[in-house]
Tab-separated table of C-alpha atoms and ligand atoms in Angstrom:
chain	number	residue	atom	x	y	z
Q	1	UNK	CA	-20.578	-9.148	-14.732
Q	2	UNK	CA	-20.156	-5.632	-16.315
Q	3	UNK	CA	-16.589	-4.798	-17.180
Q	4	UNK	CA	-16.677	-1.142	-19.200
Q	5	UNK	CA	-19.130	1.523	-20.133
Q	6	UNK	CA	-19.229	1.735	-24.504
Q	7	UNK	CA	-17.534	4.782	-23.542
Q	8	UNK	CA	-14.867	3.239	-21.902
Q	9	UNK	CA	-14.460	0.633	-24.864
Q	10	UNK	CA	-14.598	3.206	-27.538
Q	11	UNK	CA	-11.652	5.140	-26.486
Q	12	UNK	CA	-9.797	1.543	-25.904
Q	13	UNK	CA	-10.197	0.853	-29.366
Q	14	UNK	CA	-9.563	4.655	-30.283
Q	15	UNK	CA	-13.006	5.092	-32.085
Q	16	UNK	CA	-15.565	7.577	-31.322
Q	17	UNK	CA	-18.565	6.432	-28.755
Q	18	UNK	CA	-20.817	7.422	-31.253
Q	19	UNK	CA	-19.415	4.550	-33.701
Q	20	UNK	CA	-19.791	2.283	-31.229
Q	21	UNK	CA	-23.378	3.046	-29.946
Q	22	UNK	CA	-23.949	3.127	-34.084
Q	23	UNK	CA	-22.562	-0.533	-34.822
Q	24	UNK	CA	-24.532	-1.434	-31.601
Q	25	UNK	CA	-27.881	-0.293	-33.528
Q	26	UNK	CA	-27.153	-1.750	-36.354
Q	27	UNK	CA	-26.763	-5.076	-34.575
Q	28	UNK	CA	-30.086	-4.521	-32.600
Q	29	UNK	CA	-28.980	-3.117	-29.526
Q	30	UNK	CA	-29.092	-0.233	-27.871
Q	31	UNK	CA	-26.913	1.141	-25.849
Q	32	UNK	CA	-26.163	4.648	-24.185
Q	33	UNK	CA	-22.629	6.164	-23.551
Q	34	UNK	CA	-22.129	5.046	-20.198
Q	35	UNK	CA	-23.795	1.518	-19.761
Q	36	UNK	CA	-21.520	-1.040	-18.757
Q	37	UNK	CA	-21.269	-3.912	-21.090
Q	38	UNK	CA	-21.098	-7.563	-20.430
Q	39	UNK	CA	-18.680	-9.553	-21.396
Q	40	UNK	CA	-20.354	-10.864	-24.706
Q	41	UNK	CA	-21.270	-7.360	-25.862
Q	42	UNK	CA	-17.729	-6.458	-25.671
Q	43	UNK	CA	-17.139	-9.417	-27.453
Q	44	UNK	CA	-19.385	-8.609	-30.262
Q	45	UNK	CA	-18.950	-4.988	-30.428
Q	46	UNK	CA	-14.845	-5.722	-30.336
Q	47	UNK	CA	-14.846	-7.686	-32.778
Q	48	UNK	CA	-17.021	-5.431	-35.249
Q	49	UNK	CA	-14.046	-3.228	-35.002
Q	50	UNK	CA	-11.273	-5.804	-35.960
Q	51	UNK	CA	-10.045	-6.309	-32.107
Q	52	UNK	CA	-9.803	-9.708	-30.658
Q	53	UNK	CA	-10.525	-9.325	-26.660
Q	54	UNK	CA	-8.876	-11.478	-24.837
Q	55	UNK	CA	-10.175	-12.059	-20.691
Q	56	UNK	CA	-7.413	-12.537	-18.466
Q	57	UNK	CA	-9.081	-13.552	-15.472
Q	58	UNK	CA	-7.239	-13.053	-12.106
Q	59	UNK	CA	-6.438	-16.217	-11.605
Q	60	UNK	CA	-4.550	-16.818	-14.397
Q	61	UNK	CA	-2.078	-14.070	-12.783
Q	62	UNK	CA	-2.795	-16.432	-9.728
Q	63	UNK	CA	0.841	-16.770	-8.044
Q	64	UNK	CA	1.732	-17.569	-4.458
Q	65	UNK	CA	0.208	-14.513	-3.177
Q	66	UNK	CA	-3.327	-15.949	-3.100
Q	67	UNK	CA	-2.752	-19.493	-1.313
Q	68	UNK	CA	-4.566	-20.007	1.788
Q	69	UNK	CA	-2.743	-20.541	4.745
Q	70	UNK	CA	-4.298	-23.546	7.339
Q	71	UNK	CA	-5.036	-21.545	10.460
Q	72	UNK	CA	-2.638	-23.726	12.462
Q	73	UNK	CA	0.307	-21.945	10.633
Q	74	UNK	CA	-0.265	-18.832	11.277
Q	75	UNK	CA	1.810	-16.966	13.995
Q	76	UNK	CA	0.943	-13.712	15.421
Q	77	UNK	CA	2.722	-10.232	13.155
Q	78	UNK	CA	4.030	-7.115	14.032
Q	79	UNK	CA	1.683	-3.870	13.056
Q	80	UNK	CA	2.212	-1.930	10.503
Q	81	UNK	CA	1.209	1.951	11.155
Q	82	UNK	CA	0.887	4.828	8.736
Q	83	UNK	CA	1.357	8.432	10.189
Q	84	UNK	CA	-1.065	10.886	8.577
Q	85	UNK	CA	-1.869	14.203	9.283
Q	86	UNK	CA	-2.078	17.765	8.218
Q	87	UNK	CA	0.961	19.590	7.067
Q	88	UNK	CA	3.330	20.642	9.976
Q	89	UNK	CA	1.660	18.898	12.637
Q	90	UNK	CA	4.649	16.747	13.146
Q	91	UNK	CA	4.605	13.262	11.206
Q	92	UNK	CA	8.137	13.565	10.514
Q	93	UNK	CA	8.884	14.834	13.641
Q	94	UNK	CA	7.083	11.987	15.305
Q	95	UNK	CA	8.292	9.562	12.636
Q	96	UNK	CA	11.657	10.351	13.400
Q	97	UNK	CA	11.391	10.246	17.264
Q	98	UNK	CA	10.029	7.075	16.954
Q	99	UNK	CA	12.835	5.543	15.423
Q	100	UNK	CA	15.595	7.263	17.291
Q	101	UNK	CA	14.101	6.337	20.592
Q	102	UNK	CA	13.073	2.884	19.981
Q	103	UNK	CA	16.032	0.154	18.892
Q	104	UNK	CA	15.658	-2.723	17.647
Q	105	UNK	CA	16.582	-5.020	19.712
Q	106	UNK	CA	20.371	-5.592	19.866
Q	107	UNK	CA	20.597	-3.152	16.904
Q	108	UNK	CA	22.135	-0.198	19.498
Q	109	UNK	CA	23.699	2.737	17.331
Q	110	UNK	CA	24.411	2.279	13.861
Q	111	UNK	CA	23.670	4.940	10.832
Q	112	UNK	CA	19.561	4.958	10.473
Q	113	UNK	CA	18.671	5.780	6.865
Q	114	UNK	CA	15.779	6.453	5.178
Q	115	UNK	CA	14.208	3.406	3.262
Q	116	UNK	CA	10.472	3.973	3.458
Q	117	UNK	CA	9.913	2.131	6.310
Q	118	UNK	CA	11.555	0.677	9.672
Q	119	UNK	CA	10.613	-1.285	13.140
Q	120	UNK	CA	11.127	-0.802	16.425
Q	121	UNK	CA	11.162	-2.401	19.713
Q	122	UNK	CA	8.620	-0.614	22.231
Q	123	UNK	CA	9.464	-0.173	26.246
Q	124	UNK	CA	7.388	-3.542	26.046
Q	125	UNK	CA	9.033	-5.594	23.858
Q	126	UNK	CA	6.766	-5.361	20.662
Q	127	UNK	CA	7.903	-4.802	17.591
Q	128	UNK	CA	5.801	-2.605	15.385
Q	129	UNK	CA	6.234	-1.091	11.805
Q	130	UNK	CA	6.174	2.251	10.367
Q	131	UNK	CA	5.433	3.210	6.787
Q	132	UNK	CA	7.627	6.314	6.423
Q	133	UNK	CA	6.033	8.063	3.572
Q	134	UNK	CA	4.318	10.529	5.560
Q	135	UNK	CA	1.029	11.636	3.893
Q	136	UNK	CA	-1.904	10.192	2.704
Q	137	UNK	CA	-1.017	10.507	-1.465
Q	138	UNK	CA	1.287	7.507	-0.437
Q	139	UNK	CA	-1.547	5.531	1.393
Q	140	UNK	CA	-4.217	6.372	-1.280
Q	141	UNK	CA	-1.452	5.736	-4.356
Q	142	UNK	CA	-0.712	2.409	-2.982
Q	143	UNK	CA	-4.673	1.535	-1.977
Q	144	UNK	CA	-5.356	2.894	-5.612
Q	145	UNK	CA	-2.764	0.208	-6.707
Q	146	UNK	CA	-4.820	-2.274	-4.709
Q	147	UNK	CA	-1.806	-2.685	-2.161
Q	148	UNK	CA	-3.055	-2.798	1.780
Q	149	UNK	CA	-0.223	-2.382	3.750
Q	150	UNK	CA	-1.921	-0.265	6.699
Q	151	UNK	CA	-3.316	-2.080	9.692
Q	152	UNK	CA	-3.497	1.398	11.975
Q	153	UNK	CA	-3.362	4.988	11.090
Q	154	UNK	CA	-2.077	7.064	13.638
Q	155	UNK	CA	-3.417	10.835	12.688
Q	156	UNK	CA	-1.462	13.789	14.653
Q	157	UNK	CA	-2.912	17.037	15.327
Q	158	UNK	CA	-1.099	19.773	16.594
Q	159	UNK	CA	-2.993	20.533	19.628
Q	160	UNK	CA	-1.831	24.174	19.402
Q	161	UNK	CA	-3.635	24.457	16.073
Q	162	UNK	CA	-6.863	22.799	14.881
Q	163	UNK	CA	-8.633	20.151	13.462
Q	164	UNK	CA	-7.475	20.981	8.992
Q	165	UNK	CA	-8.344	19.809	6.132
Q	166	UNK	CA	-5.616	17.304	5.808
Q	167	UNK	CA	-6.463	16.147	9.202
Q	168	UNK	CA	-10.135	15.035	7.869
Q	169	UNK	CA	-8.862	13.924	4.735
Q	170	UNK	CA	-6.519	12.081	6.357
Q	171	UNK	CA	-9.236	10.720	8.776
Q	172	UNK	CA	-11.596	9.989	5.849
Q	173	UNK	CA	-8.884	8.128	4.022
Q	174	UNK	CA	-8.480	5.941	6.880
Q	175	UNK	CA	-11.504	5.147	7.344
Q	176	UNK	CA	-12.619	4.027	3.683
Q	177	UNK	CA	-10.045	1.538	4.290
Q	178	UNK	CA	-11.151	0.439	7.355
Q	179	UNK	CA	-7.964	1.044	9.294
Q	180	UNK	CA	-8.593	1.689	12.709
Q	181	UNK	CA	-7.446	5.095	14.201
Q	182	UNK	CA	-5.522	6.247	17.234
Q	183	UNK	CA	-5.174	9.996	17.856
Q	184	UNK	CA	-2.100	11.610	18.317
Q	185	UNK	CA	-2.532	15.226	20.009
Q	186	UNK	CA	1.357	16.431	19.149
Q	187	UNK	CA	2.832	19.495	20.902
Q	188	UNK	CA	1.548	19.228	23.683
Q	189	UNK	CA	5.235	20.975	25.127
Q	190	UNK	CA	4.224	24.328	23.289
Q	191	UNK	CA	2.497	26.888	25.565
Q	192	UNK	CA	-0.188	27.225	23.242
Q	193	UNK	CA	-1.144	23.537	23.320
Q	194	UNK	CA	-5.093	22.858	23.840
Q	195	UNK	CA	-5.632	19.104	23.563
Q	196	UNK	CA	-9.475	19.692	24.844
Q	197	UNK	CA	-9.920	21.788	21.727
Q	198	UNK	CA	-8.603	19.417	19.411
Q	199	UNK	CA	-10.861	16.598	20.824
Q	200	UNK	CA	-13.848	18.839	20.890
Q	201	UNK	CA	-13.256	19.634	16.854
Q	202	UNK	CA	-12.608	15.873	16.504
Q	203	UNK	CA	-16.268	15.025	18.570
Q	204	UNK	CA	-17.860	17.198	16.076
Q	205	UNK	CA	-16.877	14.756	13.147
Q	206	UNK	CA	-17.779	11.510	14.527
Q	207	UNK	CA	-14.515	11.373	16.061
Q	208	UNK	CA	-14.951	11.271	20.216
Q	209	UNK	CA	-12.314	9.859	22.024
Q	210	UNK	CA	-12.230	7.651	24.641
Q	211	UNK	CA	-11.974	9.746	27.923
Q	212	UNK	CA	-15.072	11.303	26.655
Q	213	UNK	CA	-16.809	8.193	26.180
Q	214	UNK	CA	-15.852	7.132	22.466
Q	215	UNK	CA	-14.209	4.797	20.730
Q	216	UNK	CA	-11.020	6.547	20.162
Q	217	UNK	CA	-7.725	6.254	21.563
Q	218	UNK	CA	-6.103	9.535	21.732
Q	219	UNK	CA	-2.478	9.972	23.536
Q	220	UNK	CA	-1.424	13.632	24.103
Q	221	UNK	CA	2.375	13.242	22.847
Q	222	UNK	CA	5.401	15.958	22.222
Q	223	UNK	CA	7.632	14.966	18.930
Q	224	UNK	CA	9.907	17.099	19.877
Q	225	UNK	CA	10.685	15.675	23.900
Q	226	UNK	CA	9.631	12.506	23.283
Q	227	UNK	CA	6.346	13.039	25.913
Q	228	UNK	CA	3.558	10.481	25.963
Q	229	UNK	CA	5.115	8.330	22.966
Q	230	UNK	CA	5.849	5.135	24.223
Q	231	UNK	CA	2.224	5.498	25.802
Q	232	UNK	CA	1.190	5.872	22.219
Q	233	UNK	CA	2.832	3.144	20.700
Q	234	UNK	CA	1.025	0.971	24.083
Q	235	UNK	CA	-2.073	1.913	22.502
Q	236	UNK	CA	-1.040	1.104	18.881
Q	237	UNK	CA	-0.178	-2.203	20.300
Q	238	UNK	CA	-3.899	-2.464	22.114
Q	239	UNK	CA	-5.412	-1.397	18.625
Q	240	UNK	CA	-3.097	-4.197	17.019
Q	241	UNK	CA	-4.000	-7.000	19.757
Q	242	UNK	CA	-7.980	-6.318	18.495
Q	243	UNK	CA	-7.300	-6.975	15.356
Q	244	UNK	CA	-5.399	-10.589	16.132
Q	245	UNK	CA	-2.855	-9.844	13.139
Q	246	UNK	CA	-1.396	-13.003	11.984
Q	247	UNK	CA	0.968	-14.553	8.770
Q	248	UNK	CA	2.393	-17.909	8.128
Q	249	UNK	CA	6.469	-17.041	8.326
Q	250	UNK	CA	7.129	-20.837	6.787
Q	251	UNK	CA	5.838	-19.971	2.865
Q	252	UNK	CA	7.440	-17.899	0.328
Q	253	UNK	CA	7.607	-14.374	0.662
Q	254	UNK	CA	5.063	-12.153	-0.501
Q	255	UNK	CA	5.391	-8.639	-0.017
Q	256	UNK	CA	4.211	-4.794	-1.472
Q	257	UNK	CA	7.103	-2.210	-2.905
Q	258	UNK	CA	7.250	0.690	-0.949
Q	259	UNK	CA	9.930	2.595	-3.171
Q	260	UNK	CA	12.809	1.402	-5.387
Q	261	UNK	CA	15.772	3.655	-7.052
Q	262	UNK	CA	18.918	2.867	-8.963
Q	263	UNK	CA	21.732	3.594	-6.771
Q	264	UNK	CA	25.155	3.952	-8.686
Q	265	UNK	CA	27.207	1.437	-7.232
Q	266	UNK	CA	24.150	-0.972	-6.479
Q	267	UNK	CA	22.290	-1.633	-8.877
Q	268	UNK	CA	18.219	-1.517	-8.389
Q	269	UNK	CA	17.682	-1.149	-4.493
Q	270	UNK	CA	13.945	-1.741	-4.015
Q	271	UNK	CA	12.216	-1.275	-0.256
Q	272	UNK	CA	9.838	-3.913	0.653
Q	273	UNK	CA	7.559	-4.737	3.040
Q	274	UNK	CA	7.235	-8.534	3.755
Q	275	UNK	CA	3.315	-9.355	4.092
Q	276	UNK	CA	3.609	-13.053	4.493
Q	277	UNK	CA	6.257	-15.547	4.070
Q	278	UNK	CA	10.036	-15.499	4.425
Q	279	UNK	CA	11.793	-13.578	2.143
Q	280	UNK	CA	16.004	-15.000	1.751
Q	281	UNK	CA	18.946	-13.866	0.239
Q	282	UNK	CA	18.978	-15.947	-3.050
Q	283	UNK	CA	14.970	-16.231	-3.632
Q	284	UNK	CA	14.061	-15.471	-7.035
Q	285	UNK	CA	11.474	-12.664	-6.981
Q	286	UNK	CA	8.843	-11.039	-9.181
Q	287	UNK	CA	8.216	-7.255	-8.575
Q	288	UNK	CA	5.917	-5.793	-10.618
Q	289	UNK	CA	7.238	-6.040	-14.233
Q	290	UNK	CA	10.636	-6.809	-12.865
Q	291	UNK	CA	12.553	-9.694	-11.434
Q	292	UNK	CA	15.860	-10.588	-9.932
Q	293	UNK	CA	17.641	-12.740	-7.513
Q	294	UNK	CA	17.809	-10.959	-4.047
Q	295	UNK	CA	21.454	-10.344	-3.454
Q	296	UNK	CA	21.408	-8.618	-0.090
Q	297	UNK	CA	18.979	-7.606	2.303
Q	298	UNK	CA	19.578	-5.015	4.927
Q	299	UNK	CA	17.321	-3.061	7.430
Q	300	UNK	CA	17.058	0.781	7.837
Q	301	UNK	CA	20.058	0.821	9.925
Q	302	UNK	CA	22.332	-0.688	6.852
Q	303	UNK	CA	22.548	-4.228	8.901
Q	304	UNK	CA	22.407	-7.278	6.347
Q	305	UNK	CA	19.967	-9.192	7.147
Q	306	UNK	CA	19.484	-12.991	5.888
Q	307	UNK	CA	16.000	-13.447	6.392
Q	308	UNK	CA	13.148	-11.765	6.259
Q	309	UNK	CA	9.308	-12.754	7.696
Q	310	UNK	CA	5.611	-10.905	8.258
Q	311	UNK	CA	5.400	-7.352	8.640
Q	312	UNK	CA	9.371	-6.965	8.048
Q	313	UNK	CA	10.834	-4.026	6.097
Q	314	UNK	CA	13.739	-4.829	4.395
Q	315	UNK	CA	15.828	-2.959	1.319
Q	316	UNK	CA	16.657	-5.831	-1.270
Q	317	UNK	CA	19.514	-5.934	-4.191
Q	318	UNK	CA	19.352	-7.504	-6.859
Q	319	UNK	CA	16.223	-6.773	-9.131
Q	320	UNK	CA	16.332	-6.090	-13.247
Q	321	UNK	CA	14.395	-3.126	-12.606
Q	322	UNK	CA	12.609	-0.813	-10.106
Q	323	UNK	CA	9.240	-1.557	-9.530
Q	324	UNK	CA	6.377	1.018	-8.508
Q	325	UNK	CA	5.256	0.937	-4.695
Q	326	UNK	CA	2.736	-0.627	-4.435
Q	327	UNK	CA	3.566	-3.204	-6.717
Q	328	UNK	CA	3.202	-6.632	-4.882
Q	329	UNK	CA	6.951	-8.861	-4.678
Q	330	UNK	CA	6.746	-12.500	-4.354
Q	331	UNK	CA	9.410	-15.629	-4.492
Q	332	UNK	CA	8.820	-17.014	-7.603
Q	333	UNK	CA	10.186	-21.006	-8.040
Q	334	UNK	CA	12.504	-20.561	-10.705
Q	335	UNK	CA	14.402	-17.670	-12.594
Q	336	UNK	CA	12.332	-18.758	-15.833
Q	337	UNK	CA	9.133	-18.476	-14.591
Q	338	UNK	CA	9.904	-15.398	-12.805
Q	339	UNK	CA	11.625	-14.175	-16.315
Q	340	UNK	CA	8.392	-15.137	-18.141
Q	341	UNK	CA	5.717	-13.093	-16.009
Q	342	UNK	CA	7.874	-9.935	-15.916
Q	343	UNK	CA	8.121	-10.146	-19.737
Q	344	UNK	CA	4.607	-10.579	-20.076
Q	345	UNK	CA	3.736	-7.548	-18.051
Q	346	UNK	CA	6.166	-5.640	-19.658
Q	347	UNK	CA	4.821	-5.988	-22.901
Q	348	UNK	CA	1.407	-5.779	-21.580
Q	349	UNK	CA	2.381	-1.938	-20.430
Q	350	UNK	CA	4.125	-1.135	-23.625
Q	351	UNK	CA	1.159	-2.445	-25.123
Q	352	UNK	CA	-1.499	-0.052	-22.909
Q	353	UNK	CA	0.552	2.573	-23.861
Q	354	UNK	CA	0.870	2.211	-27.727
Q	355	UNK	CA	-2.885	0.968	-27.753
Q	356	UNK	CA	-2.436	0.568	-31.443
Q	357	UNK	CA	-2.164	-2.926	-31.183
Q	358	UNK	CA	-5.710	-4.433	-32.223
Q	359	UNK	CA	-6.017	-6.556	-28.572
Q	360	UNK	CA	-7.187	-5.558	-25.322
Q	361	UNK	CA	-7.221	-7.900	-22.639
Q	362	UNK	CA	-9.767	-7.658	-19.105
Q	363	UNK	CA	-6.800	-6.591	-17.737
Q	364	UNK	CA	-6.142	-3.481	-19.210
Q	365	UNK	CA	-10.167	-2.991	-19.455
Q	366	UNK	CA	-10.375	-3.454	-15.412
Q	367	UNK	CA	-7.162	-0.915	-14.867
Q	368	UNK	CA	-9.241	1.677	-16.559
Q	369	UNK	CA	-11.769	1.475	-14.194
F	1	GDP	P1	4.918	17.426	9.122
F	1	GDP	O1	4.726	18.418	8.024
F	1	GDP	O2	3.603	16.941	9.634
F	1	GDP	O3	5.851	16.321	8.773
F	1	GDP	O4	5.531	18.250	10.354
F	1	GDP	P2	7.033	18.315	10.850
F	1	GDP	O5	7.421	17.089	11.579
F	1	GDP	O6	7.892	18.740	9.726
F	1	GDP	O7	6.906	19.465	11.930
F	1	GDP	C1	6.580	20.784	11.592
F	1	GDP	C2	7.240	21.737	12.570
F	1	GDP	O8	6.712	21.509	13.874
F	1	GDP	C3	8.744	21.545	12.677
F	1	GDP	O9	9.334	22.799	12.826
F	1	GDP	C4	8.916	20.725	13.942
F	1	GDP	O10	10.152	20.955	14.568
F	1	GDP	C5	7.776	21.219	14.795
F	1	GDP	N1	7.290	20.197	15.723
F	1	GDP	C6	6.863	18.962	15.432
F	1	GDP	N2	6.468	18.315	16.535
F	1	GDP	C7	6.644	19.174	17.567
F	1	GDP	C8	6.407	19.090	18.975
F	1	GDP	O11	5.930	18.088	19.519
F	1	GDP	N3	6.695	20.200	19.714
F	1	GDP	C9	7.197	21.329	19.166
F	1	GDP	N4	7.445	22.344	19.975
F	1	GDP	N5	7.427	21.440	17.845
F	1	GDP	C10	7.155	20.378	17.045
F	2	MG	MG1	6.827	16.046	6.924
């Protein structure tokens, strides 16, 4: 395997690439500025320049996260949908519709807030789970971060407007992560709505819906009177029944960040998304280069919740620290352990960003990748 171009390593060790190809002559090989070295040559070259490269392999980060769950224990999940789209085409609008109309079940009234994310009950019964960081810089940031948290994209296009750049962006984003796509035509109230337009534009990139023969589900929807939404959400649901989503509630939790913020009176209130697992008030978790005992847990309507399993949302107290989103959260066995790995990634960062220290590790090689 190739880890870094001699570019890349010069600038780790803060030298000039020209050194480095220089040493590398003098030592009988030859490299150019952007060929990728193996993991001896890094050795070698490191080490010509007084640093001492250590390899962190991935499994020695190896945690809960990567068990393997026996087939037999997994149980079916909700969804989890992301609502992209170009600017004032209605993702709030519709993101907000969504969860005023649709309550969780035996959850009637109570103050919604915004945590990043929430489920609802559909007409059918379903539960299904919104990201609500509208946008696709949230769903890139947290793929960049390695975090997939996105089965389905929904994308909305005003259909009194057009097909915009966001709106292929958007589309392109969700298809490099191989989330599969329903169409949302929004609007469709306003006089000027032309859903046939919209689809047309959409045919022209690849994207032809189903009632003109493609692969598409598209729903014709109004955020503002609530038209053609639960419809929608049936065909999330289809979309979600392809893909036969499934997690094993009875292991510890693992889960992604999706935001965290120090509230005054609170402490560290970090939004999660639980993956896999059963997250519990009192598991000891690692977050990132934080840790903490979760304290509470409540859902986007403020109810405290004890438990937590797949594809649940919850806002937990009780962290040292707030983690980034996209960092991944996981029960940890005990305090000291969890204690340990935080403090090792916390001096790993302060490390990466003095990079005066004389080590590197894979780690921070592969991050600047
Ligand atoms: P975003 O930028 O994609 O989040 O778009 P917003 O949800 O902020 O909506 C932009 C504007 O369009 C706001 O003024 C909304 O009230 C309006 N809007 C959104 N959806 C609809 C809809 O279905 N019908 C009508 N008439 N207006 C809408
Ligand atoms: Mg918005």
């Amino acid at each position: 395997t190739e880890f870094i171009s001699a570019n890349d390593l010069a600038s780790l060790m803060d030298v000039s690439v020209n050194e480095v190809i220089k040493v590398c002559l003098n030592m009988g090989m030859f490299v150019s500025i952007n060929q990728r070295l193996d993991a001896e040559a890094i050795t070698v070259i490191a080490d010509e320049f007084g640093y001492d490269i250590e390899f962190l392999s991935a499994e020695e980060e190896e945690t809960v996260a990567e068990i393997e769950d026996d087939e037999a224990d997994l149980q079916p999940r909700a969804p989890i949908v992301t609502i992209m789209g170009h600017v004032d085409h209605g993702k709030t609008s519709l993101l907000d519709y969504i969860r005023s109309a649709t309550v969780a079940k035996g959850e009637a009234g109570g103050i919604t807030q915004h945590i990043g994310a929430y489920d609802v009950m559909t007409k059918s019964d379903k539960r299904v789970t919104f990201l609500d960081t509208p946008g696709h810089e949230a769903f890139t940031a947290m793929r960049a971060r390695g975090a997939k948290v996105t089965d389905i994209a929904i994308i909305v296009v005003a259909a009194d407007d057009s097909v915009m750049p966001q709106t292929r962006e958007a589309i392109n984003h969700a298809q490099a992560a191989g989330v599969p796509i329903v169409i949302a035509l929004n609007k469709i109230d306003k006089p000027g709505a032309n859903p046939d337009k919209v689809r047309e534009e959409l045919s022209v990139m690849n994207i032809l819906v189903e009632e003109w023969g493609g692969k598409y589900q598209s729903q014709e929807v109004s955020a503002k009177t609530g038209a053609g939404i639960d419809d929608l959400l049936e065909k999330v649901l289809l979309e979600a029944e392809i893909l036969e989503l499934k997690a094993n509630p009875d292991r510890k939790a693992v889960g992604t960040v999706i935001e965290a913020s120090l509230d005054k009176g609170r402490g560290y209130v970090t939004t999660i998304l639980v993956q896999t697992g059963t997250m519990e008030v009192g598991d000891i978790v690692l977050a990132g280069p934080h840790f903490g005992r979760v304290k509470a847990m409540t859902d986007h309507r403020g109810k405290k919740m004890k438990k937590a399993g797949p594809a649940t949302p919850v806002q937990v107290l009780g962290l040292t620290g707030a983690p980034q989103a996209g960092d991944k959260i996981q029960v940890m066995d005990s305090e000291r352990e969890a204690r340990e790995l935080a403090t090792q990634r916390q001096q790993l960062a302060r490390e990466q960003s003095m990079r005066t220290k004389k080590h590197i590790t894979l780690d921070e090689i592969g991050r600047r990748l």
